[in-house]
């Protein structure tokens, strides 16, 4: 059953704007209506078209997760050893994602219910909500991804600046149930000395939004985590 995606009407973007500009980042619990949140969560749990996203220096890759899972254990371990070796000195990430916006642009998986997230975030009503929330009236579009961090996955420190895209803010709608704070996966923000100024734990139906640039990372999900860290995310662009 398809469900219309709607923001919880209790949220006033003007009031939220005051909180966002104070620290440059903000958490908004119960962001979607309950029906919308339950529906979007179920889509993440049922999703099968995941890609393993990772980088080797400035080269960025997506590999079909099913292909990776078919590799012999020794080859999988060798791949992860390479990931960890690069992460010790350089920017590095590894996690599962489904680039919703790109799939739509390439006419892939036409009619996939998750594609509604792209339509929602690019609707005029949502873009206007985000313009008021961020205080940037030039927000003109957004992209949408689904992500899934399983044990061992992480994203090291970066600030989200991009040479080709004029990003206003990043949004992450956390859609994870039953998370234990000891399992890691926090969205962590750093000061100039490398101290964590604030960290947002994975949760359910929570909008995490922050202005760009900001130094941040997704801390590694612990090997003993019992569930994956799932979310919808993207950037608001001028």
CSV table of C-alpha atoms in Angstrom, one decimal:
chain,number,residue,atom,x,y,z
A,1,UNK,CA,0.0,0.0,0.0
A,2,UNK,CA,1.3,3.4,-1.0
A,3,UNK,CA,1.3,6.1,1.7
A,4,UNK,CA,1.6,9.9,1.0
A,5,UNK,CA,4.7,11.3,2.7
A,6,UNK,CA,3.9,14.2,4.9
A,7,UNK,CA,5.7,16.3,7.5
A,8,UNK,CA,4.3,16.4,11.0
A,9,UNK,CA,2.1,19.5,10.9
A,10,UNK,CA,3.3,20.4,14.5
A,11,UNK,CA,6.6,21.6,13.1
A,12,UNK,CA,7.0,25.3,12.4
A,13,UNK,CA,10.0,25.9,10.1
A,14,UNK,CA,10.3,29.5,11.3
A,15,UNK,CA,10.8,28.5,14.9
A,16,UNK,CA,13.1,25.7,13.9
A,17,UNK,CA,15.2,28.2,11.9
A,18,UNK,CA,16.0,30.0,15.1
A,19,UNK,CA,17.4,26.8,16.6
A,20,UNK,CA,19.3,25.9,13.5
A,21,UNK,CA,21.2,29.1,13.1
A,22,UNK,CA,22.2,29.1,16.8
A,23,UNK,CA,24.4,26.1,16.4
A,24,UNK,CA,24.4,25.4,12.7
A,25,UNK,CA,22.7,22.0,13.2
A,26,UNK,CA,19.5,20.7,14.6
A,27,UNK,CA,17.6,17.6,15.5
A,28,UNK,CA,13.8,17.5,14.8
A,29,UNK,CA,12.2,14.4,16.5
A,30,UNK,CA,8.9,13.0,15.0
A,31,UNK,CA,9.6,14.8,11.7
A,32,UNK,CA,7.2,12.9,9.6
A,33,UNK,CA,3.6,12.0,10.4
A,34,UNK,CA,3.5,8.6,12.1
A,35,UNK,CA,1.9,6.9,9.1
A,36,UNK,CA,4.5,8.3,6.8
A,37,UNK,CA,7.4,7.4,9.1
A,38,UNK,CA,6.2,3.8,9.5
A,39,UNK,CA,5.8,3.5,5.7
A,40,UNK,CA,9.2,4.9,5.0
A,41,UNK,CA,10.8,2.6,7.6
A,42,UNK,CA,9.2,-0.4,6.1
A,43,UNK,CA,10.5,0.5,2.6
A,44,UNK,CA,14.1,0.5,4.1
A,45,UNK,CA,13.6,-2.8,5.7
A,46,UNK,CA,12.2,-4.4,2.6
A,47,UNK,CA,14.7,-2.9,0.2
A,48,UNK,CA,16.9,-5.3,-1.8
A,49,UNK,CA,18.7,-3.1,-4.4
A,50,UNK,CA,21.5,-2.0,-2.1
A,51,UNK,CA,24.9,-1.0,-3.5
A,52,UNK,CA,28.2,-1.1,-1.5
A,53,UNK,CA,29.5,2.5,-1.7
A,54,UNK,CA,33.2,3.1,-1.0
A,55,UNK,CA,36.2,5.1,-2.2
A,56,UNK,CA,39.8,4.7,-3.1
A,57,UNK,CA,41.3,8.1,-2.7
A,58,UNK,CA,39.4,10.5,-5.0
A,59,UNK,CA,37.8,7.6,-6.9
A,60,UNK,CA,34.3,6.7,-5.8
A,61,UNK,CA,32.6,3.4,-6.4
A,62,UNK,CA,29.3,1.6,-6.1
A,63,UNK,CA,29.2,-2.2,-6.4
A,64,UNK,CA,26.1,-4.3,-6.3
A,65,UNK,CA,25.9,-5.7,-2.8
A,66,UNK,CA,24.7,-9.1,-4.1
A,67,UNK,CA,28.0,-9.4,-6.1
A,68,UNK,CA,30.1,-8.5,-3.0
A,69,UNK,CA,28.3,-11.0,-0.8
A,70,UNK,CA,29.1,-13.8,-3.3
A,71,UNK,CA,32.9,-13.3,-2.9
A,72,UNK,CA,34.9,-15.8,-1.0
A,73,UNK,CA,35.5,-14.8,2.7
A,74,UNK,CA,39.2,-14.3,2.1
A,75,UNK,CA,38.5,-11.8,-0.7
A,76,UNK,CA,35.9,-10.0,1.4
A,77,UNK,CA,38.4,-9.7,4.2
A,78,UNK,CA,41.1,-8.4,1.8
A,79,UNK,CA,38.7,-5.8,0.6
A,80,UNK,CA,37.9,-4.6,4.1
A,81,UNK,CA,41.6,-4.6,5.1
A,82,UNK,CA,42.2,-2.2,2.2
A,83,UNK,CA,39.4,0.0,3.4
A,84,UNK,CA,40.7,0.1,7.0
A,85,UNK,CA,44.3,0.7,5.8
A,86,UNK,CA,43.3,3.8,3.8
A,87,UNK,CA,41.0,5.0,6.6
A,88,UNK,CA,44.0,5.2,9.0
A,89,UNK,CA,45.5,8.1,7.1
A,90,UNK,CA,42.9,9.4,4.6
A,91,UNK,CA,39.3,10.2,4.0
A,92,UNK,CA,37.4,6.9,3.6
A,93,UNK,CA,33.9,5.5,3.7
A,94,UNK,CA,32.1,2.2,3.3
A,95,UNK,CA,28.4,1.6,3.6
A,96,UNK,CA,25.4,0.5,1.7
A,97,UNK,CA,23.3,3.0,-0.3
A,98,UNK,CA,20.6,3.4,-2.9
A,99,UNK,CA,20.9,6.7,-4.8
A,100,UNK,CA,17.3,7.4,-5.4
A,101,UNK,CA,17.7,10.5,-7.4
A,102,UNK,CA,20.2,8.9,-9.8
A,103,UNK,CA,18.0,5.8,-10.3
A,104,UNK,CA,15.1,8.1,-11.3
A,105,UNK,CA,17.3,10.1,-13.7
A,106,UNK,CA,18.6,6.8,-15.3
A,107,UNK,CA,15.1,5.3,-15.5
A,108,UNK,CA,16.1,2.5,-13.3
A,109,UNK,CA,13.6,0.5,-11.1
A,110,UNK,CA,10.8,2.6,-12.6
A,111,UNK,CA,7.9,2.8,-10.1
A,112,UNK,CA,10.0,1.8,-7.1
A,113,UNK,CA,8.0,3.0,-4.0
A,114,UNK,CA,11.2,4.5,-2.5
A,115,UNK,CA,11.4,6.9,-5.4
A,116,UNK,CA,8.6,8.9,-3.7
A,117,UNK,CA,11.2,10.2,-1.3
A,118,UNK,CA,12.9,12.2,-4.2
A,119,UNK,CA,9.5,13.6,-5.3
A,120,UNK,CA,8.7,14.6,-1.7
A,121,UNK,CA,12.0,16.4,-1.0
A,122,UNK,CA,11.7,18.2,-4.3
A,123,UNK,CA,8.1,19.2,-4.0
A,124,UNK,CA,7.5,22.9,-3.8
A,125,UNK,CA,5.9,22.7,-0.3
A,126,UNK,CA,9.0,20.8,1.1
A,127,UNK,CA,11.5,23.1,-0.6
A,128,UNK,CA,9.7,26.1,0.8
A,129,UNK,CA,9.8,24.4,4.3
A,130,UNK,CA,13.5,24.0,3.9
A,131,UNK,CA,14.0,27.6,2.6
A,132,UNK,CA,12.4,28.9,5.8
A,133,UNK,CA,14.2,26.4,8.0
A,134,UNK,CA,17.6,27.2,6.6
A,135,UNK,CA,17.0,30.9,6.0
A,136,UNK,CA,18.2,30.4,2.4
A,137,UNK,CA,15.6,31.4,-0.1
A,138,UNK,CA,17.7,30.2,-3.1
A,139,UNK,CA,17.2,26.5,-2.2
A,140,UNK,CA,16.0,25.2,-5.6
A,141,UNK,CA,16.4,21.4,-5.4
A,142,UNK,CA,17.5,18.5,-3.3
A,143,UNK,CA,18.7,14.9,-3.9
A,144,UNK,CA,17.7,11.8,-2.1
A,145,UNK,CA,19.5,8.6,-1.0
A,146,UNK,CA,18.7,5.7,1.2
A,147,UNK,CA,21.6,4.4,3.3
A,148,UNK,CA,22.3,1.4,5.5
A,149,UNK,CA,25.3,1.1,7.8
A,150,UNK,CA,25.9,-2.4,8.9
A,151,UNK,CA,28.6,-3.5,11.4
A,152,UNK,CA,32.0,-2.3,10.4
A,153,UNK,CA,30.7,0.5,8.2
A,154,UNK,CA,31.8,4.2,8.7
A,155,UNK,CA,32.4,7.6,7.1
A,156,UNK,CA,35.4,9.5,8.2
A,157,UNK,CA,35.7,13.3,8.9
A,158,UNK,CA,34.8,15.7,6.1
A,159,UNK,CA,32.8,18.9,5.7
A,160,UNK,CA,30.5,18.3,2.7
A,161,UNK,CA,31.9,21.1,0.5
A,162,UNK,CA,31.8,20.1,-3.2
A,163,UNK,CA,33.6,21.6,-6.1
A,164,UNK,CA,30.6,21.2,-8.5
A,165,UNK,CA,27.6,21.6,-6.3
A,166,UNK,CA,26.5,24.7,-4.2
A,167,UNK,CA,25.2,22.9,-1.1
A,168,UNK,CA,23.3,24.8,1.5
A,169,UNK,CA,22.7,22.1,4.1
A,170,UNK,CA,22.7,18.4,4.5
A,171,UNK,CA,19.7,16.5,5.8
A,172,UNK,CA,19.6,13.0,7.3
A,173,UNK,CA,16.2,11.5,8.3
A,174,UNK,CA,17.2,8.8,10.8
A,175,UNK,CA,15.0,5.8,10.4
A,176,UNK,CA,16.5,3.3,12.9
A,177,UNK,CA,14.6,1.5,15.6
A,178,UNK,CA,16.0,-0.1,18.8
A,179,UNK,CA,19.4,1.4,18.6
A,180,UNK,CA,21.8,1.0,21.5
A,181,UNK,CA,24.2,4.0,22.1
A,182,UNK,CA,27.1,1.5,22.5
A,183,UNK,CA,26.7,0.4,18.9
A,184,UNK,CA,28.3,3.5,17.5
A,185,UNK,CA,27.0,5.0,14.3
A,186,UNK,CA,26.7,8.5,15.7
A,187,UNK,CA,26.7,11.5,13.4
A,188,UNK,CA,29.5,13.4,15.2
A,189,UNK,CA,30.5,17.0,14.8
A,190,UNK,CA,34.1,18.2,15.6
A,191,UNK,CA,35.8,21.3,16.7
A,192,UNK,CA,39.2,22.5,15.4
A,193,UNK,CA,41.0,20.5,18.1
A,194,UNK,CA,39.3,17.3,17.0
A,195,UNK,CA,37.0,17.1,20.0
A,196,UNK,CA,33.4,16.0,19.5
A,197,UNK,CA,31.2,19.0,20.1
A,198,UNK,CA,28.0,17.1,19.6
A,199,UNK,CA,26.8,13.7,18.3
A,200,UNK,CA,23.4,12.5,17.1
A,201,UNK,CA,22.6,8.9,17.8
A,202,UNK,CA,20.7,6.8,15.3
A,203,UNK,CA,17.0,7.0,16.1
A,204,UNK,CA,13.5,6.7,14.5
A,205,UNK,CA,11.8,9.5,12.5
A,206,UNK,CA,14.3,12.2,13.4
A,207,UNK,CA,15.5,14.9,11.0
A,208,UNK,CA,19.1,15.8,11.5
A,209,UNK,CA,20.0,18.9,9.5
A,210,UNK,CA,23.2,21.0,9.4
A,211,UNK,CA,24.5,23.9,7.5
A,212,UNK,CA,27.6,23.4,5.2
A,213,UNK,CA,30.5,23.4,5.8
A,214,UNK,CA,30.9,21.6,9.1
A,215,UNK,CA,33.4,19.0,10.1
A,216,UNK,CA,31.6,15.8,10.8
A,217,UNK,CA,31.7,12.0,10.5
A,218,UNK,CA,29.6,8.9,10.9
A,219,UNK,CA,31.4,6.8,13.6
A,220,UNK,CA,31.9,3.1,12.8
A,221,UNK,CA,29.0,0.8,13.6
A,222,UNK,CA,30.2,-1.7,16.2
A,223,UNK,CA,30.7,-5.4,15.1
A,224,UNK,CA,28.2,-6.3,17.9
A,225,UNK,CA,25.4,-4.1,16.7
A,226,UNK,CA,22.2,-6.1,16.3
A,227,UNK,CA,20.5,-3.9,13.7
A,228,UNK,CA,21.7,-1.7,10.9
A,229,UNK,CA,21.7,2.1,10.9
A,230,UNK,CA,19.2,3.2,8.2
A,231,UNK,CA,18.3,6.6,7.0
A,232,UNK,CA,17.2,8.8,4.1
A,233,UNK,CA,19.6,11.7,3.3
A,234,UNK,CA,20.8,14.2,0.8
A,235,UNK,CA,21.7,17.8,0.3
A,236,UNK,CA,19.8,21.0,-0.3
A,237,UNK,CA,21.2,22.9,-3.3
A,238,UNK,CA,21.1,26.5,-4.5
